[in-house]
PDB file of C-alpha atoms in Angstrom:
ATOM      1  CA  UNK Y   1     -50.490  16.091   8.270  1.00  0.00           C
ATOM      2  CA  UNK Y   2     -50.008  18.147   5.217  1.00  0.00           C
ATOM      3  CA  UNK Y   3     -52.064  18.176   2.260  1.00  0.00           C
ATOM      4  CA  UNK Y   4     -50.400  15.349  -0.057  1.00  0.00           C
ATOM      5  CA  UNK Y   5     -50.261  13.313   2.983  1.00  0.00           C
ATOM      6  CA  UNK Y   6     -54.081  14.267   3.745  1.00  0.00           C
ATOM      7  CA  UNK Y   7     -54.467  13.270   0.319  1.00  0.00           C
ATOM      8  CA  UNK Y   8     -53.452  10.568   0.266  1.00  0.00           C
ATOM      9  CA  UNK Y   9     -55.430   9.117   2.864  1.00  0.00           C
ATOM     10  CA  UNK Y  10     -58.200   9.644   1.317  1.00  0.00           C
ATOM     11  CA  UNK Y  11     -56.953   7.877  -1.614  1.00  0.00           C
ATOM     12  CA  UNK Y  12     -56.009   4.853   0.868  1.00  0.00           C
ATOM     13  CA  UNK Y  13     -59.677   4.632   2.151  1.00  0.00           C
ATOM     14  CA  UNK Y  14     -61.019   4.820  -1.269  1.00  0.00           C
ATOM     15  CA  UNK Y  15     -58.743   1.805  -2.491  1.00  0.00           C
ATOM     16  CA  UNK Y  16     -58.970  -0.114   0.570  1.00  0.00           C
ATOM     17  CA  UNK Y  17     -62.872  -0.154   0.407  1.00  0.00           C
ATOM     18  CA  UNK Y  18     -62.321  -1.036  -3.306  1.00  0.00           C
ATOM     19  CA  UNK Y  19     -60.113  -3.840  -2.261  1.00  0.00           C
ATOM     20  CA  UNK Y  20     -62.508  -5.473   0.029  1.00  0.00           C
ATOM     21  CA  UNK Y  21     -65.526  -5.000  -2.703  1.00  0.00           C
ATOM     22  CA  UNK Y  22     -63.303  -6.845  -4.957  1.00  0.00           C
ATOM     23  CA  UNK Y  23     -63.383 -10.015  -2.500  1.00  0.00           C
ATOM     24  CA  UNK Y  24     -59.871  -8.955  -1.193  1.00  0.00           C
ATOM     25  CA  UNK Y  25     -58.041  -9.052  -4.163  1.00  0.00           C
ATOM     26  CA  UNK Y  26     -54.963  -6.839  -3.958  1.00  0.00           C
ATOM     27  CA  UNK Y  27     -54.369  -5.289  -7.130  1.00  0.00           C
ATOM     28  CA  UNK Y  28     -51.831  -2.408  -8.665  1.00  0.00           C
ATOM     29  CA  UNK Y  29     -53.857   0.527  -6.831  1.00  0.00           C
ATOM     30  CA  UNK Y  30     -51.782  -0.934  -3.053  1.00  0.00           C
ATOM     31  CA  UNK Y  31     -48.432  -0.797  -4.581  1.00  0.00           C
ATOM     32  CA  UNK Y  32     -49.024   2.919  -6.873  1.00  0.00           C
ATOM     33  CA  UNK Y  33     -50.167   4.051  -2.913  1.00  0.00           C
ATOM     34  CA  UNK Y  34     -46.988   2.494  -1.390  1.00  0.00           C
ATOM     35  CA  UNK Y  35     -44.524   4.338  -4.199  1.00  0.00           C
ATOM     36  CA  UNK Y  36     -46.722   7.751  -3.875  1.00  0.00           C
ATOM     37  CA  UNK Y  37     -45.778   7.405   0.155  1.00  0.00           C
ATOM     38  CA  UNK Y  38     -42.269   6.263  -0.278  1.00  0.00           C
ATOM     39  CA  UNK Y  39     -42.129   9.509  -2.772  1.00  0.00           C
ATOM     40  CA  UNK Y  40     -43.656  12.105  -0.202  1.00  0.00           C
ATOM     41  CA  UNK Y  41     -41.246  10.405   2.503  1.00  0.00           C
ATOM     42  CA  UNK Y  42     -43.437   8.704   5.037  1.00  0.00           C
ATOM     43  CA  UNK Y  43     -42.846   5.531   7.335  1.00  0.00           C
ATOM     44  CA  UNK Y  44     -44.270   2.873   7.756  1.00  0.00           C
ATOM     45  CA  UNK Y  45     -46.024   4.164  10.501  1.00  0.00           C
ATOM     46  CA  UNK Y  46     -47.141   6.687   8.811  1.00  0.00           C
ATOM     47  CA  UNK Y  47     -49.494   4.550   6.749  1.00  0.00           C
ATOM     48  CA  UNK Y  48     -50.016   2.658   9.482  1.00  0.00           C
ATOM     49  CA  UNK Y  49     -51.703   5.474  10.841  1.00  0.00           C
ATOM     50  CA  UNK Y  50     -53.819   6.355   7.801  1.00  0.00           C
ATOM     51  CA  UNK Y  51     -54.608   2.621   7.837  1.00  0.00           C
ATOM     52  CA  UNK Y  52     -56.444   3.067  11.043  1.00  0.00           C
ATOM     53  CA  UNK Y  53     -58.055   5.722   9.986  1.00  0.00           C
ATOM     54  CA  UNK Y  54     -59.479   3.915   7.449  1.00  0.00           C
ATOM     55  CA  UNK Y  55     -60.033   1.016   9.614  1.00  0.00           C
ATOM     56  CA  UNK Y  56     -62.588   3.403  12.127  1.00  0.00           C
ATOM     57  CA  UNK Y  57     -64.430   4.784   9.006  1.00  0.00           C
ATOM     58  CA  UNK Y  58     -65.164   1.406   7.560  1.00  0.00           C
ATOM     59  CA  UNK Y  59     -66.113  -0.374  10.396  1.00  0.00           C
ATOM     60  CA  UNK Y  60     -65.638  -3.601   9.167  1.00  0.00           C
ATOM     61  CA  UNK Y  61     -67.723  -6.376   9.727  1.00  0.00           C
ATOM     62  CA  UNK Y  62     -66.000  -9.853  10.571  1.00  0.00           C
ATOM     63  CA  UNK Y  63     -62.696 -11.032  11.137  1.00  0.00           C
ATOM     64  CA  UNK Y  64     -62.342 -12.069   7.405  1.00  0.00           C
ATOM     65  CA  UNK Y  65     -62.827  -8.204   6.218  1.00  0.00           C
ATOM     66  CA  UNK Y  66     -60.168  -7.448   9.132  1.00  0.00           C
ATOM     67  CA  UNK Y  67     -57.814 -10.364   7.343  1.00  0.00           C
ATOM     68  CA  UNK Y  68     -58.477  -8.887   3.987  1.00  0.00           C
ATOM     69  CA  UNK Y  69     -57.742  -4.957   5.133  1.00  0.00           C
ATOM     70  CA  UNK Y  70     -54.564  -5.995   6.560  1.00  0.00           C
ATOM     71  CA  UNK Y  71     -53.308  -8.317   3.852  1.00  0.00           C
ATOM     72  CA  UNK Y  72     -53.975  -5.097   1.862  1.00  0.00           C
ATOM     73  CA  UNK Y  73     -51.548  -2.656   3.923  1.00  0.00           C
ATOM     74  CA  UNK Y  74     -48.937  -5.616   3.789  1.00  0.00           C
ATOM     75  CA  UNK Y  75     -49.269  -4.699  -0.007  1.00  0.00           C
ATOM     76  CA  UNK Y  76     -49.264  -1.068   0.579  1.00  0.00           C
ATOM     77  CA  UNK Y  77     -45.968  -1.041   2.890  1.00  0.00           C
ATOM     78  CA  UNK Y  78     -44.225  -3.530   0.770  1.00  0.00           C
ATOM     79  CA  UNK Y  79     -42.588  -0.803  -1.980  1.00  0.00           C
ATOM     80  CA  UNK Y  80     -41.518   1.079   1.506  1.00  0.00           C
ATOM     81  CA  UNK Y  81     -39.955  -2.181   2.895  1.00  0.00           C
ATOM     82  CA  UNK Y  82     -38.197  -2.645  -0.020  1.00  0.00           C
ATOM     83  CA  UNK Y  83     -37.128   1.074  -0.211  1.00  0.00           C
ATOM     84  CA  UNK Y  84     -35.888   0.510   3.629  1.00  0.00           C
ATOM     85  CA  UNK Y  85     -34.099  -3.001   2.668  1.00  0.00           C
ATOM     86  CA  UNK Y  86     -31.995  -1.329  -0.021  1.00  0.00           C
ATOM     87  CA  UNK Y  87     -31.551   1.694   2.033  1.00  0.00           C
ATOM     88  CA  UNK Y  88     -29.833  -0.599   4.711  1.00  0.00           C
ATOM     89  CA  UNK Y  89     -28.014  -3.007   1.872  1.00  0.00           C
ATOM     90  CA  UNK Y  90     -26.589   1.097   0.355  1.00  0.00           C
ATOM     91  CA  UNK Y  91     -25.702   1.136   4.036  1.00  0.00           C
ATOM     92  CA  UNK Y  92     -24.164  -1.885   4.278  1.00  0.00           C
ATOM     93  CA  UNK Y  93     -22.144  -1.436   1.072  1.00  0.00           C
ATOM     94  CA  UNK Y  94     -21.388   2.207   1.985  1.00  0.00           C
ATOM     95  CA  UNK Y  95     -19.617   0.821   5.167  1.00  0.00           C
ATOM     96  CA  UNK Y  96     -17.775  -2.102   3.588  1.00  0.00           C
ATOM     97  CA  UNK Y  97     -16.620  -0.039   1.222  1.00  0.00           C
ATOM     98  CA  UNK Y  98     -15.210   2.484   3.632  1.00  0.00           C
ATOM     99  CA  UNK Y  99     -13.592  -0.423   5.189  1.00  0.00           C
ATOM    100  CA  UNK Y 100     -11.871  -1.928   2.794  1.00  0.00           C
ATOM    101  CA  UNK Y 101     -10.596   1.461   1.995  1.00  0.00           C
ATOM    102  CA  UNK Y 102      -9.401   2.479   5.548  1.00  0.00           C
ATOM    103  CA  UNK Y 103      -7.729  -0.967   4.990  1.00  0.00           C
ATOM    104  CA  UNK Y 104      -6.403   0.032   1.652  1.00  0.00           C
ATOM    105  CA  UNK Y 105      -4.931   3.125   3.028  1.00  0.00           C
ATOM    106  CA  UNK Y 106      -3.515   1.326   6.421  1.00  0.00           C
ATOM    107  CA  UNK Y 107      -1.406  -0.784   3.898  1.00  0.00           C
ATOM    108  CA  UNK Y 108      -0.511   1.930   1.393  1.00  0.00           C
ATOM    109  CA  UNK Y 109       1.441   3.429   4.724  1.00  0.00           C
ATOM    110  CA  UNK Y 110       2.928   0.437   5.760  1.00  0.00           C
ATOM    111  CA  UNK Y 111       4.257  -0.579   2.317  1.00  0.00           C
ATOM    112  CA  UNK Y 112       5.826   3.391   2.736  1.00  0.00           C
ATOM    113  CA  UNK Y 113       6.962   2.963   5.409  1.00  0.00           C
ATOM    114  CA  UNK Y 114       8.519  -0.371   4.845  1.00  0.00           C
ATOM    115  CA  UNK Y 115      10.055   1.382   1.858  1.00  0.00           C
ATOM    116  CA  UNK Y 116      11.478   3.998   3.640  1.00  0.00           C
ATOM    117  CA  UNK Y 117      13.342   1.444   6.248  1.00  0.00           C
ATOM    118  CA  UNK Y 118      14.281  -0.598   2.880  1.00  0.00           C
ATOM    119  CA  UNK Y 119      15.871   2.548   1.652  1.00  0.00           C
ATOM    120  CA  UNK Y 120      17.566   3.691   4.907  1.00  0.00           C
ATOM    121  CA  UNK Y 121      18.576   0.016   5.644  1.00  0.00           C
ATOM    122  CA  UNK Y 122      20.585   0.493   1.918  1.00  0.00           C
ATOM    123  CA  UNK Y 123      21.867   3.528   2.894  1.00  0.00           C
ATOM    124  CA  UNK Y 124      23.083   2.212   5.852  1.00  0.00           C
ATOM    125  CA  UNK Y 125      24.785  -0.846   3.766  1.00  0.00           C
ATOM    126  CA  UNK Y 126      26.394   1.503   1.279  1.00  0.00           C
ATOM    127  CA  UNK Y 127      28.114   3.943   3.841  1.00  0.00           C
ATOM    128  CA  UNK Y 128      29.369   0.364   5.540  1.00  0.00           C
ATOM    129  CA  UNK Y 129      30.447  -0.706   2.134  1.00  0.00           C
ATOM    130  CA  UNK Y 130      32.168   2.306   1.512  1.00  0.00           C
ATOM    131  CA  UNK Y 131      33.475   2.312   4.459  1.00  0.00           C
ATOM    132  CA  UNK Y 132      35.246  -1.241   4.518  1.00  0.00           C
ATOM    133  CA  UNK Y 133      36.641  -0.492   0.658  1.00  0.00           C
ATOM    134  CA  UNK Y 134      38.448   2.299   2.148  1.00  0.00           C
ATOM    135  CA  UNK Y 135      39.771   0.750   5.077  1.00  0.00           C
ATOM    136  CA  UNK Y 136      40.718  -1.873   2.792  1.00  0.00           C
ATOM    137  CA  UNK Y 137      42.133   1.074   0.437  1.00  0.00           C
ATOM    138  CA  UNK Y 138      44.042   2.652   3.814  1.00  0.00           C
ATOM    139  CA  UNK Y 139      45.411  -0.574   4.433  1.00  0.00           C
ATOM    140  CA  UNK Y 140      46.615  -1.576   1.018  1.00  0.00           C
ATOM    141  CA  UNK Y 141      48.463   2.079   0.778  1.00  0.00           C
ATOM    142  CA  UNK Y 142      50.335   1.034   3.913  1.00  0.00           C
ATOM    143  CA  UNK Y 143      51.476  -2.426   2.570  1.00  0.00           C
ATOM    144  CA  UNK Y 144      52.861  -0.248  -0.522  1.00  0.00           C
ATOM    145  CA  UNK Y 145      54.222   2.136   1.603  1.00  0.00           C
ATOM    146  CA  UNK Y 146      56.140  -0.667   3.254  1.00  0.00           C
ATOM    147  CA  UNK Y 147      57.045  -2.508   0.248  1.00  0.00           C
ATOM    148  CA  UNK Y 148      58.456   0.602  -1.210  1.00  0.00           C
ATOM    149  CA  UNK Y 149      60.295   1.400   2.077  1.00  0.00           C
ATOM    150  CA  UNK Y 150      61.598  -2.195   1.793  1.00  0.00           C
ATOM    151  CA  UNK Y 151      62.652  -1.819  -1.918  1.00  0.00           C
ATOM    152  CA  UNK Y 152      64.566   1.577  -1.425  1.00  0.00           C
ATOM    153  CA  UNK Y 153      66.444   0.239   1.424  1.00  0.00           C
ATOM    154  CA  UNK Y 154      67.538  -3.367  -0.501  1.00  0.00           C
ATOM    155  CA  UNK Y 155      68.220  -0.588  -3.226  1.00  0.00           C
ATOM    156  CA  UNK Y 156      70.868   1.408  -1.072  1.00  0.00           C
ATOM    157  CA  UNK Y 157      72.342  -1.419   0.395  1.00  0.00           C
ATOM    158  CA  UNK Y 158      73.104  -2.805  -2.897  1.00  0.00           C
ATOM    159  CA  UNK Y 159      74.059   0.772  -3.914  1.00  0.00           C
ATOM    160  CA  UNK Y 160      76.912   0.271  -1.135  1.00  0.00           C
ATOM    161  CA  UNK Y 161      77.278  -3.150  -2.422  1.00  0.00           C
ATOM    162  CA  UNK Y 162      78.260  -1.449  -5.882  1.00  0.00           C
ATOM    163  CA  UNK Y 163      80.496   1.403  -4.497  1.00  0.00           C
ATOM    164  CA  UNK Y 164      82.668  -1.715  -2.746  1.00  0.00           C
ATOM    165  CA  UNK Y 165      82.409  -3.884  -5.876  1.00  0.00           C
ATOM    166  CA  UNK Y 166      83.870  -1.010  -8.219  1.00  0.00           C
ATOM    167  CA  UNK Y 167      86.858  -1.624  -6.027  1.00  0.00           C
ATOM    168  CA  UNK Y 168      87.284  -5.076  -6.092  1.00  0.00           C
ATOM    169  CA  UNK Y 169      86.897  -5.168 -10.516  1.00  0.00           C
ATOM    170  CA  UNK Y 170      84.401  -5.514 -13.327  1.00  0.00           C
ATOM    171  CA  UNK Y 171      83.369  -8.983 -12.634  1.00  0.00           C
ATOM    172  CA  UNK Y 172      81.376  -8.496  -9.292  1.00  0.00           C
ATOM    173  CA  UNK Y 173      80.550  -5.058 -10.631  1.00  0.00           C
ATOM    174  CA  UNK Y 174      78.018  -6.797 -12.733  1.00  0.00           C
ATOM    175  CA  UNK Y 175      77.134  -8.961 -10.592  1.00  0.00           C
ATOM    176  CA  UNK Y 176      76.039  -6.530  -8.160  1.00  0.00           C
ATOM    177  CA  UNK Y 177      74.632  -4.454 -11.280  1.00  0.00           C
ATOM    178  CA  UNK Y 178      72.480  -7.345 -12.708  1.00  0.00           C
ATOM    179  CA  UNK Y 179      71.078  -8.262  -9.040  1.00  0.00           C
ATOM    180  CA  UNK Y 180      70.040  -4.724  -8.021  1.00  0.00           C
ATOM    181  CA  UNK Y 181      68.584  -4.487 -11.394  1.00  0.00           C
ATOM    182  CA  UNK Y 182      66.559  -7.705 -10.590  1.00  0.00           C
ATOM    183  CA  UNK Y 183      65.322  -6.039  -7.546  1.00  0.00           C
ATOM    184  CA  UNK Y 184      64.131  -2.675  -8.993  1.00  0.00           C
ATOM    185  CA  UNK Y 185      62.266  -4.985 -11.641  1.00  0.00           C
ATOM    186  CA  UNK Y 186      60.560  -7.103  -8.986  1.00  0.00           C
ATOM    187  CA  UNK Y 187      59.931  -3.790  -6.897  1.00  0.00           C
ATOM    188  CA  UNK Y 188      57.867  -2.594 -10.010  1.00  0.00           C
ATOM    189  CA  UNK Y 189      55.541  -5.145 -10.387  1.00  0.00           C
ATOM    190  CA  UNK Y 190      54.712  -5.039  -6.657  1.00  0.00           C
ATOM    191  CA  UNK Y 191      53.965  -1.506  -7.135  1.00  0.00           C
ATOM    192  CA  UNK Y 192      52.075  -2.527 -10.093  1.00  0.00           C
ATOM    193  CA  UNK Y 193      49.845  -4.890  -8.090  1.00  0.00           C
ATOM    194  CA  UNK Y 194      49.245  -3.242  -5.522  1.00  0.00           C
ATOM    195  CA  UNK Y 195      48.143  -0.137  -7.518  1.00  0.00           C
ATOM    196  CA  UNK Y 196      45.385  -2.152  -9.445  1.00  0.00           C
ATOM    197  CA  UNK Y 197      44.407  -3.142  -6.098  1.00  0.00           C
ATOM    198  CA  UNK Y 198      43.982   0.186  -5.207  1.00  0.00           C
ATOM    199  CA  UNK Y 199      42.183   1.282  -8.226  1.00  0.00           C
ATOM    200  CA  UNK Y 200      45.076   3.990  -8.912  1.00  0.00           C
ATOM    201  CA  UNK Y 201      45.649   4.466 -12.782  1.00  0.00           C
ATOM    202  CA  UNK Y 202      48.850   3.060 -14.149  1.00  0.00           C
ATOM    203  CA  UNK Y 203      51.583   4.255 -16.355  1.00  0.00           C
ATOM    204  CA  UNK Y 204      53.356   2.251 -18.913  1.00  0.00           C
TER     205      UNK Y 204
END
């Protein structure tokens, strides 16, 4: 025992025999020795100890003096009890609060990571996307192709058609004239379409 402790169990024994003069009434003397021990860091058992102390040098009398000393270190002990109590609630709040911010962090990382599957998911849709509009790109360039092929060779035969009109006179000339240029017009706009289809620019 140091000598604040020693200290102040003299000053219990001095206040505790004051208390029991005073027909047991506890007054502010119990509590001011409670806060000086919470403030040099003892336990409970600590003044437990200097209460026995006290108890042996006092030999008290009757069980009512016994009654009245320990209603007295019940006032003593109570600013420590209190100290403990909010000690333990600190506790308490120190560990819910590290709870709810492991739990704050657990669902910071899963909202990431849901964000990064949201964003590979989309990347995933665009190269599909892209994909299909240039399949569908491929595939329109082959109908043109084939449309074109199809024009030219309508064009040639009526070419021939022309070359063995000129023969026969000026009347199915134009005939044959007017038809192919029928043809060529139609051929246009289907190149037409299917270039907007395509996205291609287009010349007037």
């Amino acid at each position: 025992m140091n000598a604040q402790s020693r200290l102040l169990s003299r000053s219990y024994l001095a206040a505790l025999r004051k208390h029991l003069a005073q027909d047991g009434r506890a007054g502010l003397g119990a509590g001011r020795l409670g806060h000086r021990a919470v403030r040099l860091g003892l336990e409970t058992l600590d003044l437990a100890q200097m209460h026995e102390a006290a108890l042996e040098t006092l030999q008290l009398p009757n069980r009512t003096a016994i009654k009245r000393a320990a209603a007295f270190f019940a006032a003593v002990i109570a600013p420590m009890e209190a100290t403990h109590q909010a000690v333990k609630q600190g506790r308490l709040d120190l560990k819910r609060v590290r709870a709810e911010c492991a739990k704050s962090s657990r669902q910071h990382h899963q909202s990431l990571d849901e964000s990064i599957e949201l964003q590979k998911h989309l990347r995933q849709l665009t190269h599909r996307v892209l994909a299909a509009q240039e399949s569908e790109r491929l595939k329109l360039s082959h109908e043109l192709q084939d449309e074109i092929a199809q024009t030219l060779l309508g064009i040639n035969v009526r070419l021939l058609a022309l070359k063995k009109g000129a023969r026969r006179g000026s009347t199915g000339l134009k005939n044959e004239i007017t038809r192919t240029q029928r043809l060529v017009s139609s051929s246009a706009q289907s190149v037409r379409k299917f270039a907007r289809e395509l996205g291609l620019p287009q010349h007037t």
